[in-house]
Amino acid sequence: MADKKAQLIIEGAAPVELPILTGTVGPDVIDVRSLTSTGRFTFDPGFMSTASCESKITYIDGDNGILLHRGYPIEQLAEKSDYLETCYLLLNGELPTAEQKAQFVSNVKNHTMVHEQLKTFFNGFRRDAHPMAVMCGVVGALSAFYHDSLDINNPQHREISAVRLVAKMPTLAAMVYKYSMGQPMMYPRNDLSYAENFLHMMFNTPCEIKPISPILAKAMDRIFILHADHEQNASTSTVRLAGSSGANPFACIAAGIAALWGPAHGGANEAVLTMLDEIGDVSNIDTFIAKAKDKNDPFKLMGFGHRVYKNRDPRATVMKQTCDEVLKELGIKNDPQLELAMRLEEIALTDPYFIERSLYPNVDFYSGIILKAIGIPTSMFTVIFALARTVGWISHWKEMLSSPYKIGRPRQLYTGYDSRDVSKLEDRK
Ligand code: SDX
């Protein structure tokens, strides 16, 4: 992978040759690992031009709006597979055969319940706690229940932890919702599909078990697929960094949930609905566009822009199609928030500010409108994102641990004081 070289010329020093590595597709990278021999580091806050690892899981071509999971375009996975097939693909590298899928689904179903003691953890939270705060807590707490499989160097332990996390996230997410509602938590049902089971645990009660709408189950499954993985985003990088210290998988996923919560990342789906409510009416769009362009105003158009996509986020395109299908099949005509969102997109995409900066709708722009149509409250949107992204996080965690790795420990450019002496308290002015 390294037959090309870059040469670094530093004044007064011998030139430094750095290997250039080439991937299957995408930009070459300059391997700077030997740079420490020059007594210098690279400097790249926000990792704008830094590859932190090698991976085979997901590839994003931001300029052309392409997203591949193990080589398969997201549009095809969304149309021709379901979420558990996509989970199998991300975890194992290939789409499952019918037999492999049946076995994987059975494994997941055997792990959907959580330890009964875990329910008591919820009682420590106020009922009005943000669902993501509760998710961080209870997912991290899972490590207290699986002492039998926390040896991260044991491939079988890594495998069972991955299955447990994929299986239990819907159960925990629904428990978080039920706790906030003051309703009894529902047990998972093994006769339902993954998405049906989640909607069952969310919206059924012991008093009334309604059949799950196949339309809503399919839309939910599609949303899970669209959020499953996205290479080295902030939360996945957090999981990798936590995993590189040898932390157990449940702690690593809890760290990923915390990182995802931010409104610049997974918290954007909740922030989009809040923003649409704030805009209120098409007549106010110009005011908010002006705010988004004003450097002195911290307001950003939530659901717009992306570090990598400088073209349409292919997930947003599929999400918008799904949104139209779901609202139509539910008989929801002229959804005011959808109308407002579409008008906002239309206006923004004709504005030079957004065009020059390649700011297009991202995965979060339309997802909230579907989630709301399914009946999921805004405060639960990022929990849904975390549920779906868990398979991506744990796939990267597994990939990192499956070959030699080092603890992640970035360096810094230090601009603080040089060494100085401590003065006596009475002498300090
Ligand atoms: C996700 O990384 C991933 O893959 C994430 C994700 C995943 O699946 O894991 O795709 C999920 O997090 C999607 C993004 C969700 N976040 C939002 O929708 C929040 C709004 N978007 C922005 O905060 C922003 O676009 C980011 C955080 C998404 C990307 O920020 P970058 O790459 O650091 O870009 P930037 O902030 O440097 O923006 C470049 C310019 C700036 O203007 P100038 O300084 O050049 O004049 O574009 C402007 C920014 O001010 N800009 C915006 C904007 N996004 C960028 N201006 C107004 N509204 C916006 N939304």
GROMACS .gro file of C-alpha atoms in nm, residues 1-412:
model
  412
    1MET     CA    1   0.000   0.000   0.000
    2ALA     CA    2   0.302   0.233   0.029
    3ASP     CA    3   0.498   0.265  -0.300
    4LYS     CA    4   0.458   0.644  -0.321
    5LYS     CA    5   0.641   0.884  -0.092
    6ALA     CA    6   0.599   1.244   0.028
    7GLN     CA    7   0.903   1.451   0.114
    8LEU     CA    8   0.893   1.701   0.400
    9ILE     CA    9   1.154   1.973   0.371
   10ILE     CA   10   1.223   2.145   0.706
   11GLU     CA   11   1.463   2.438   0.699
   12GLY     CA   12   1.795   2.345   0.851
   13ALA     CA   13   1.706   1.978   0.872
   14ALA     CA   14   1.742   1.677   0.646
   15PRO     CA   15   1.437   1.610   0.426
   16VAL     CA   16   1.195   1.359   0.576
   17GLU     CA   17   1.045   1.091   0.352
   18LEU     CA   18   0.692   0.990   0.447
   19PRO     CA   19   0.516   0.691   0.287
   20ILE     CA   20   0.190   0.760   0.099
   21LEU     CA   21  -0.067   0.486   0.160
   22THR     CA   22  -0.344   0.407  -0.088
   23GLY     CA   23  -0.681   0.256   0.007
   24THR     CA   24  -0.931   0.064  -0.206
   25VAL     CA   25  -1.107   0.389  -0.292
   26GLY     CA   26  -1.082   0.742  -0.157
   27PRO     CA   27  -0.796   0.982  -0.087
   28ASP     CA   28  -0.440   0.862  -0.032
   29VAL     CA   29  -0.301   0.926   0.317
   30ILE     CA   30   0.046   1.042   0.420
   31ASP     CA   31   0.178   0.812   0.693
   32VAL     CA   32   0.327   1.054   0.948
   33ARG     CA   33   0.402   0.796   1.218
   34SER     CA   34   0.778   0.841   1.171
   35LEU     CA   35   0.749   1.220   1.213
   36THR     CA   36   0.828   1.197   1.587
   37SER     CA   37   1.188   1.120   1.487
   38THR     CA   38   1.209   1.486   1.376
   39GLY     CA   39   1.093   1.600   1.720
   40ARG     CA   40   0.782   1.749   1.560
   41PHE     CA   41   0.409   1.656   1.553
   42THR     CA   42   0.132   1.729   1.305
   43PHE     CA   43  -0.127   1.984   1.421
   44ASP     CA   44  -0.489   1.923   1.317
   45PRO     CA   45  -0.757   2.031   1.571
   46GLY     CA   46  -1.091   1.869   1.482
   47PHE     CA   47  -0.903   1.616   1.266
   48MET     CA   48  -1.005   1.809   0.953
   49SER     CA   49  -0.737   1.633   0.749
   50THR     CA   50  -0.637   1.338   0.966
   51ALA     CA   51  -0.716   0.969   0.923
   52SER     CA   52  -0.714   0.810   1.269
   53CYS     CA   53  -0.720   0.449   1.155
   54GLU     CA   54  -0.754   0.201   0.870
   55SER     CA   55  -1.100   0.048   0.833
   56LYS     CA   56  -1.293  -0.185   0.601
   57ILE     CA   57  -1.641  -0.114   0.735
   58THR     CA   58  -1.778   0.205   0.575
   59TYR     CA   59  -1.669   0.437   0.298
   60ILE     CA   60  -1.805   0.787   0.239
   61ASP     CA   61  -1.737   0.983  -0.080
   62GLY     CA   62  -1.844   1.329   0.039
   63ASP     CA   63  -1.805   1.499  -0.298
   64ASN     CA   64  -2.032   1.254  -0.476
   65GLY     CA   65  -2.273   1.176  -0.192
   66ILE     CA   66  -2.181   0.807  -0.176
   67LEU     CA   67  -2.210   0.588   0.137
   68LEU     CA   68  -2.100   0.224   0.122
   69HIS     CA   69  -2.124  -0.033   0.402
   70ARG     CA   70  -1.874  -0.310   0.325
   71GLY     CA   71  -1.907  -0.197  -0.039
   72TYR     CA   72  -2.288  -0.197  -0.056
   73PRO     CA   73  -2.455   0.142  -0.133
   74ILE     CA   74  -2.684   0.262   0.147
   75GLU     CA   75  -2.970   0.308  -0.101
   76GLN     CA   76  -2.960  -0.064  -0.189
   77LEU     CA   77  -2.932  -0.176   0.174
   78ALA     CA   78  -3.229   0.045   0.265
   79GLU     CA   79  -3.435  -0.106  -0.016
   80LYS     CA   80  -3.321  -0.470  -0.026
   81SER     CA   81  -3.215  -0.562   0.327
   82ASP     CA   82  -3.340  -0.512   0.680
   83TYR     CA   83  -3.163  -0.374   0.986
   84LEU     CA   84  -3.047  -0.710   1.127
   85GLU     CA   85  -2.904  -0.808   0.786
   86THR     CA   86  -2.718  -0.474   0.785
   87CYS     CA   87  -2.599  -0.544   1.142
   88TYR     CA   88  -2.467  -0.884   1.030
   89LEU     CA   89  -2.293  -0.715   0.735
   90LEU     CA   90  -2.127  -0.448   0.948
   91LEU     CA   91  -2.018  -0.697   1.215
   92ASN     CA   92  -1.901  -0.979   0.987
   93GLY     CA   93  -1.811  -0.818   0.653
   94GLU     CA   94  -2.065  -1.000   0.433
   95LEU     CA   95  -2.444  -1.003   0.397
   96PRO     CA   96  -2.585  -1.317   0.564
   97THR     CA   97  -2.723  -1.614   0.375
   98ALA     CA   98  -3.078  -1.711   0.472
   99GLU     CA   99  -2.938  -1.967   0.716
  100GLN     CA  100  -2.686  -1.724   0.866
  101LYS     CA  101  -2.959  -1.461   0.903
  102ALA     CA  102  -3.192  -1.705   1.079
  103GLN     CA  103  -2.914  -1.797   1.323
  104PHE     CA  104  -2.818  -1.432   1.386
  105VAL     CA  105  -3.182  -1.328   1.442
  106SER     CA  106  -3.223  -1.617   1.685
  107ASN     CA  107  -2.906  -1.512   1.873
  108VAL     CA  108  -3.028  -1.154   1.898
  109LYS     CA  109  -3.373  -1.265   2.016
  110ASN     CA  110  -3.214  -1.474   2.292
  111HIS     CA  111  -3.054  -1.162   2.436
  112THR     CA  112  -3.327  -0.896   2.415
  113MET     CA  113  -3.414  -0.907   2.787
  114VAL     CA  114  -3.209  -0.717   3.044
  115HIS     CA  115  -3.131  -0.827   3.402
  116GLU     CA  116  -3.432  -0.757   3.626
  117GLN     CA  117  -3.203  -0.568   3.866
  118LEU     CA  118  -3.131  -0.313   3.593
  119LYS     CA  119  -3.485  -0.177   3.634
  120THR     CA  120  -3.391  -0.039   3.975
  121PHE     CA  121  -3.127   0.184   3.813
  122PHE     CA  122  -3.404   0.389   3.653
  123ASN     CA  123  -3.550   0.487   3.991
  124GLY     CA  124  -3.247   0.705   4.057
  125PHE     CA  125  -3.349   0.938   3.773
  126ARG     CA  126  -3.620   1.204   3.779
  127ARG     CA  127  -3.905   1.109   3.546
  128ASP     CA  128  -3.831   1.424   3.344
  129ALA     CA  129  -3.461   1.346   3.300
  130HIS     CA  130  -3.348   1.376   2.939
  131PRO     CA  131  -3.369   1.025   2.788
  132MET     CA  132  -3.008   1.048   2.668
  133ALA     CA  133  -2.892   1.109   3.026
  134VAL     CA  134  -3.069   0.790   3.131
  135MET     CA  135  -2.932   0.595   2.833
  136CYS     CA  136  -2.575   0.696   2.917
  137GLY     CA  137  -2.632   0.567   3.270
  138VAL     CA  138  -2.805   0.238   3.207
  139VAL     CA  139  -2.591   0.132   2.909
  140GLY     CA  140  -2.275   0.198   3.109
  141ALA     CA  141  -2.430   0.000   3.395
  142LEU     CA  142  -2.460  -0.309   3.172
  143SER     CA  143  -2.088  -0.372   3.238
  144ALA     CA  144  -2.188  -0.447   3.599
  145PHE     CA  145  -2.389  -0.748   3.482
  146TYR     CA  146  -2.159  -0.929   3.241
  147HIS     CA  147  -1.841  -1.009   3.431
  148ASP     CA  148  -1.838  -1.341   3.243
  149SER     CA  149  -1.760  -1.177   2.908
  150LEU     CA  150  -1.551  -0.866   2.955
  151ASP     CA  151  -1.217  -1.006   2.837
  152ILE     CA  152  -1.175  -0.785   2.530
  153ASN     CA  153  -0.889  -1.004   2.406
  154ASN     CA  154  -1.123  -1.304   2.382
  155PRO     CA  155  -1.297  -1.310   2.038
  156GLN     CA  156  -1.593  -1.503   2.184
  157HIS     CA  157  -1.639  -1.235   2.451
  158ARG     CA  158  -1.625  -0.966   2.184
  159GLU     CA  159  -1.885  -1.156   1.981
  160ILE     CA  160  -2.132  -1.209   2.266
  161SER     CA  161  -2.094  -0.847   2.379
  162ALA     CA  162  -2.176  -0.726   2.027
  163VAL     CA  163  -2.488  -0.944   2.009
  164ARG     CA  164  -2.597  -0.841   2.360
  165LEU     CA  165  -2.565  -0.471   2.275
  166VAL     CA  166  -2.753  -0.497   1.942
  167ALA     CA  167  -3.021  -0.703   2.118
  168LYS     CA  168  -3.063  -0.493   2.431
  169MET     CA  169  -3.054  -0.138   2.299
  170PRO     CA  170  -3.420  -0.143   2.181
  171THR     CA  171  -3.527  -0.286   2.518
  172LEU     CA  172  -3.334  -0.020   2.710
  173ALA     CA  173  -3.451   0.261   2.480
  174ALA     CA  174  -3.815   0.158   2.531
  175MET     CA  175  -3.757   0.128   2.908
  176VAL     CA  176  -3.620   0.483   2.909
  177TYR     CA  177  -3.935   0.604   2.733
  178LYS     CA  178  -4.173   0.408   2.955
  179TYR     CA  179  -3.997   0.539   3.266
  180SER     CA  180  -4.042   0.898   3.144
  181MET     CA  181  -4.412   0.825   3.088
  182GLY     CA  182  -4.465   0.656   3.424
  183GLN     CA  183  -4.592   0.349   3.241
  184PRO     CA  184  -4.495  -0.014   3.313
  185MET     CA  185  -4.196  -0.133   3.112
  186MET     CA  186  -4.281  -0.393   2.848
  187TYR     CA  187  -4.088  -0.716   2.801
  188PRO     CA  188  -3.952  -0.792   2.453
  189ARG     CA  189  -4.146  -1.041   2.242
  190ASN     CA  190  -3.957  -1.300   2.041
  191ASP     CA  191  -4.240  -1.352   1.794
  192LEU     CA  192  -4.193  -0.998   1.657
  193SER     CA  193  -3.929  -0.860   1.421
  194TYR     CA  194  -3.662  -0.626   1.559
  195ALA     CA  195  -3.845  -0.305   1.465
  196GLU     CA  196  -4.193  -0.443   1.551
  197ASN     CA  197  -4.059  -0.552   1.891
  198PHE     CA  198  -3.919  -0.204   1.957
  199LEU     CA  199  -4.251  -0.036   1.870
  200HIS     CA  200  -4.434  -0.296   2.081
  201MET     CA  201  -4.214  -0.217   2.384
  202MET     CA  202  -4.256   0.156   2.322
  203PHE     CA  203  -4.629   0.187   2.267
  204ASN     CA  204  -4.807  -0.121   2.405
  205THR     CA  205  -4.907  -0.157   2.771
  206PRO     CA  206  -4.997  -0.459   2.983
  207CYS     CA  207  -5.358  -0.348   2.953
  208GLU     CA  208  -5.369  -0.343   2.577
  209ILE     CA  209  -5.149  -0.520   2.321
  210LYS     CA  210  -5.224  -0.364   1.983
  211PRO     CA  211  -5.081  -0.515   1.663
  212ILE     CA  212  -4.788  -0.316   1.526
  213SER     CA  213  -4.850  -0.135   1.197
  214PRO     CA  214  -4.633  -0.299   0.927
  215ILE     CA  215  -4.598   0.047   0.769
  216LEU     CA  216  -4.451   0.195   1.085
  217ALA     CA  217  -4.236  -0.112   1.153
  218LYS     CA  218  -4.087  -0.092   0.803
  219ALA     CA  219  -4.024   0.283   0.842
  220MET     CA  220  -3.859   0.222   1.181
  221ASP     CA  221  -3.640  -0.052   1.038
  222ARG     CA  222  -3.542   0.177   0.749
  223ILE     CA  223  -3.446   0.454   0.995
  224PHE     CA  224  -3.233   0.205   1.188
  225ILE     CA  225  -3.051   0.108   0.866
  226LEU     CA  226  -2.988   0.472   0.770
  227HIS     CA  227  -2.827   0.543   1.109
  228ALA     CA  228  -2.628   0.218   1.145
  229ASP     CA  229  -2.276   0.343   1.073
  230HIS     CA  230  -2.088   0.636   0.926
  231GLU     CA  231  -1.710   0.571   0.948
  232GLN     CA  232  -1.505   0.785   1.190
  233ASN     CA  233  -1.768   1.037   1.309
  234ALA     CA  234  -1.729   1.194   1.654
  235SER     CA  235  -1.911   0.923   1.849
  236THR     CA  236  -1.748   0.632   1.664
  237SER     CA  237  -1.407   0.792   1.717
  238THR     CA  238  -1.498   0.823   2.086
  239VAL     CA  239  -1.581   0.452   2.104
  240ARG     CA  240  -1.252   0.363   1.934
  241LEU     CA  241  -1.055   0.589   2.170
  242ALA     CA  242  -1.226   0.446   2.478
  243GLY     CA  243  -1.174   0.093   2.344
  244SER     CA  244  -0.805   0.158   2.283
  245SER     CA  245  -0.753   0.188   2.660
  246GLY     CA  246  -0.899  -0.161   2.708
  247ALA     CA  247  -1.229  -0.036   2.852
  248ASN     CA  248  -1.512  -0.288   2.835
  249PRO     CA  249  -1.756  -0.268   2.540
  250PHE     CA  250  -2.050  -0.142   2.748
  251ALA     CA  251  -1.843   0.148   2.885
  252CYS     CA  252  -1.721   0.225   2.531
  253ILE     CA  253  -2.077   0.235   2.394
  254ALA     CA  254  -2.185   0.458   2.686
  255ALA     CA  255  -1.902   0.694   2.584
  256GLY     CA  256  -2.030   0.688   2.226
  257ILE     CA  257  -2.383   0.772   2.347
  258ALA     CA  258  -2.247   1.070   2.540
  259ALA     CA  259  -2.059   1.200   2.234
  260LEU     CA  260  -2.362   1.147   2.007
  261TRP     CA  261  -2.583   1.359   2.236
  262GLY     CA  262  -2.433   1.690   2.121
  263PRO     CA  263  -2.652   1.904   1.888
  264ALA     CA  264  -2.366   1.926   1.636
  265HIS     CA  265  -2.383   1.546   1.603
  266GLY     CA  266  -2.667   1.307   1.686
  267GLY     CA  267  -2.855   1.563   1.891
  268ALA     CA  268  -2.930   1.748   1.565
  269ASN     CA  269  -3.242   1.541   1.490
  270GLU     CA  270  -3.406   1.669   1.809
  271ALA     CA  271  -3.271   2.020   1.739
  272VAL     CA  272  -3.428   2.020   1.388
  273LEU     CA  273  -3.780   1.977   1.527
  274THR     CA  274  -3.713   2.241   1.794
  275MET     CA  275  -3.587   2.475   1.519
  276LEU     CA  276  -3.892   2.409   1.298
  277ASP     CA  277  -4.117   2.485   1.596
  278GLU     CA  278  -3.917   2.807   1.655
  279ILE     CA  279  -3.949   2.911   1.289
  280GLY     CA  280  -4.318   2.832   1.311
  281ASP     CA  281  -4.423   2.960   0.973
  282VAL     CA  282  -4.284   2.992   0.620
  283SER     CA  283  -4.299   3.370   0.658
  284ASN     CA  284  -4.023   3.350   0.922
  285ILE     CA  285  -3.779   3.144   0.714
  286ASP     CA  286  -3.586   3.442   0.578
  287THR     CA  287  -3.525   3.572   0.930
  288PHE     CA  288  -3.377   3.238   1.039
  289ILE     CA  289  -3.169   3.201   0.723
  290ALA     CA  290  -3.022   3.545   0.800
  291LYS     CA  291  -2.948   3.431   1.157
  292ALA     CA  292  -2.775   3.118   1.025
  293LYS     CA  293  -2.553   3.335   0.804
  294ASP     CA  294  -2.474   3.590   1.075
  295LYS     CA  295  -2.127   3.517   1.220
  296ASN     CA  296  -2.226   3.696   1.539
  297ASP     CA  297  -2.526   3.471   1.586
  298PRO     CA  298  -2.453   3.117   1.718
  299PHE     CA  299  -2.768   2.988   1.543
  300LYS     CA  300  -2.704   2.726   1.278
  301LEU     CA  301  -2.958   2.566   1.047
  302MET     CA  302  -2.992   2.233   1.224
  303GLY     CA  303  -2.995   1.932   0.995
  304PHE     CA  304  -2.781   2.118   0.739
  305GLY     CA  305  -2.414   2.073   0.662
  306HIS     CA  306  -2.167   1.793   0.714
  307ARG     CA  307  -1.794   1.754   0.769
  308VAL     CA  308  -1.760   1.503   0.488
  309TYR     CA  309  -2.059   1.544   0.253
  310LYS     CA  310  -2.010   1.842   0.026
  311ASN     CA  311  -2.299   1.710  -0.181
  312ARG     CA  312  -2.631   1.559  -0.077
  313ASP     CA  313  -2.617   1.314   0.216
  314PRO     CA  314  -2.755   1.000   0.047
  315ARG     CA  315  -2.926   0.909   0.372
  316ALA     CA  316  -3.124   1.235   0.365
  317THR     CA  317  -3.252   1.147   0.018
  318VAL     CA  318  -3.373   0.803   0.132
  319MET     CA  319  -3.508   0.956   0.454
  320LYS     CA  320  -3.714   1.211   0.256
  321GLN     CA  321  -3.855   0.933   0.035
  322THR     CA  322  -3.943   0.734   0.347
  323CYS     CA  323  -4.100   1.044   0.499
  324ASP     CA  324  -4.326   1.090   0.196
  325GLU     CA  325  -4.421   0.717   0.199
  326VAL     CA  326  -4.500   0.708   0.572
  327LEU     CA  327  -4.705   1.030   0.575
  328LYS     CA  328  -4.896   0.917   0.265
  329GLU     CA  329  -4.963   0.569   0.403
  330LEU     CA  330  -5.071   0.721   0.735
  331GLY     CA  331  -5.301   0.955   0.547
  332ILE     CA  332  -5.119   1.260   0.688
  333LYS     CA  333  -5.165   1.530   0.426
  334ASN     CA  334  -4.982   1.863   0.431
  335ASP     CA  335  -4.788   1.796   0.751
  336PRO     CA  336  -4.704   2.156   0.852
  337GLN     CA  337  -4.355   2.072   0.973
  338LEU     CA  338  -4.278   1.877   0.656
  339GLU     CA  339  -4.407   2.165   0.445
  340LEU     CA  340  -4.193   2.406   0.645
  341ALA     CA  341  -3.885   2.179   0.620
  342MET     CA  342  -3.925   2.141   0.243
  343ARG     CA  343  -3.963   2.518   0.196
  344LEU     CA  344  -3.661   2.581   0.421
  345GLU     CA  345  -3.453   2.338   0.213
  346GLU     CA  346  -3.571   2.501  -0.108
  347ILE     CA  347  -3.483   2.853   0.007
  348ALA     CA  348  -3.151   2.755   0.167
  349LEU     CA  349  -3.035   2.569  -0.143
  350THR     CA  350  -3.083   2.878  -0.359
  351ASP     CA  351  -2.887   3.099  -0.118
  352PRO     CA  352  -2.521   3.165  -0.218
  353TYR     CA  353  -2.409   3.128   0.147
  354PHE     CA  354  -2.525   2.765   0.158
  355ILE     CA  355  -2.426   2.688  -0.200
  356GLU     CA  356  -2.069   2.823  -0.155
  357ARG     CA  357  -2.027   2.615   0.162
  358SER     CA  358  -2.193   2.305   0.016
  359LEU     CA  359  -2.444   2.294   0.299
  360TYR     CA  360  -2.711   2.036   0.217
  361PRO     CA  361  -2.966   1.858   0.438
  362ASN     CA  362  -2.803   1.575   0.631
  363VAL     CA  363  -2.942   1.256   0.782
  364ASP     CA  364  -3.101   1.452   1.067
  365PHE     CA  365  -3.306   1.695   0.861
  366TYR     CA  366  -3.604   1.474   0.779
  367SER     CA  367  -3.568   1.190   1.029
  368GLY     CA  368  -3.750   1.375   1.306
  369ILE     CA  369  -4.060   1.425   1.093
  370ILE     CA  370  -4.092   1.049   1.041
  371LEU     CA  371  -4.017   0.971   1.405
  372LYS     CA  372  -4.286   1.217   1.510
  373ALA     CA  373  -4.534   1.058   1.265
  374ILE     CA  374  -4.452   0.718   1.422
  375GLY     CA  375  -4.541   0.871   1.760
  376ILE     CA  376  -4.194   0.903   1.908
  377PRO     CA  377  -4.146   1.219   2.121
  378THR     CA  378  -3.874   1.464   2.017
  379SER     CA  379  -3.672   1.400   2.334
  380MET     CA  380  -3.633   1.034   2.226
  381PHE     CA  381  -3.497   1.111   1.876
  382THR     CA  382  -3.128   1.091   1.969
  383VAL     CA  383  -3.195   0.774   2.169
  384ILE     CA  384  -3.323   0.619   1.844
  385PHE     CA  385  -3.004   0.735   1.672
  386ALA     CA  386  -2.794   0.577   1.950
  387LEU     CA  387  -2.995   0.253   1.930
  388ALA     CA  388  -2.933   0.226   1.555
  389ARG     CA  389  -2.568   0.340   1.567
  390THR     CA  390  -2.471   0.086   1.836
  391VAL     CA  391  -2.399  -0.176   1.568
  392GLY     CA  392  -2.165   0.067   1.391
  393TRP     CA  393  -1.988   0.157   1.714
  394ILE     CA  394  -1.940  -0.205   1.817
  395SER     CA  395  -1.830  -0.306   1.466
  396HIS     CA  396  -1.551  -0.047   1.479
  397TRP     CA  397  -1.465  -0.155   1.834
  398LYS     CA  398  -1.441  -0.520   1.716
  399GLU     CA  399  -1.239  -0.422   1.407
  400MET     CA  400  -0.990  -0.225   1.615
  401LEU     CA  401  -0.943  -0.503   1.872
  402SER     CA  402  -0.913  -0.775   1.606
  403SER     CA  403  -0.566  -0.658   1.499
  404PRO     CA  404  -0.269  -0.493   1.674
  405TYR     CA  405  -0.357  -0.146   1.805
  406LYS     CA  406  -0.213   0.120   2.035
  407ILE     CA  407  -0.383   0.332   2.295
  408GLY     CA  408  -0.500   0.657   2.136
  409ARG     CA  409  -0.303   0.945   2.285
  410PRO     CA  410  -0.290   1.262   2.071
  411ARG     CA  411  -0.017   1.522   2.142
  412GLN     CA  412  -0.061   1.903   2.151
   0.00000   0.00000   0.00000
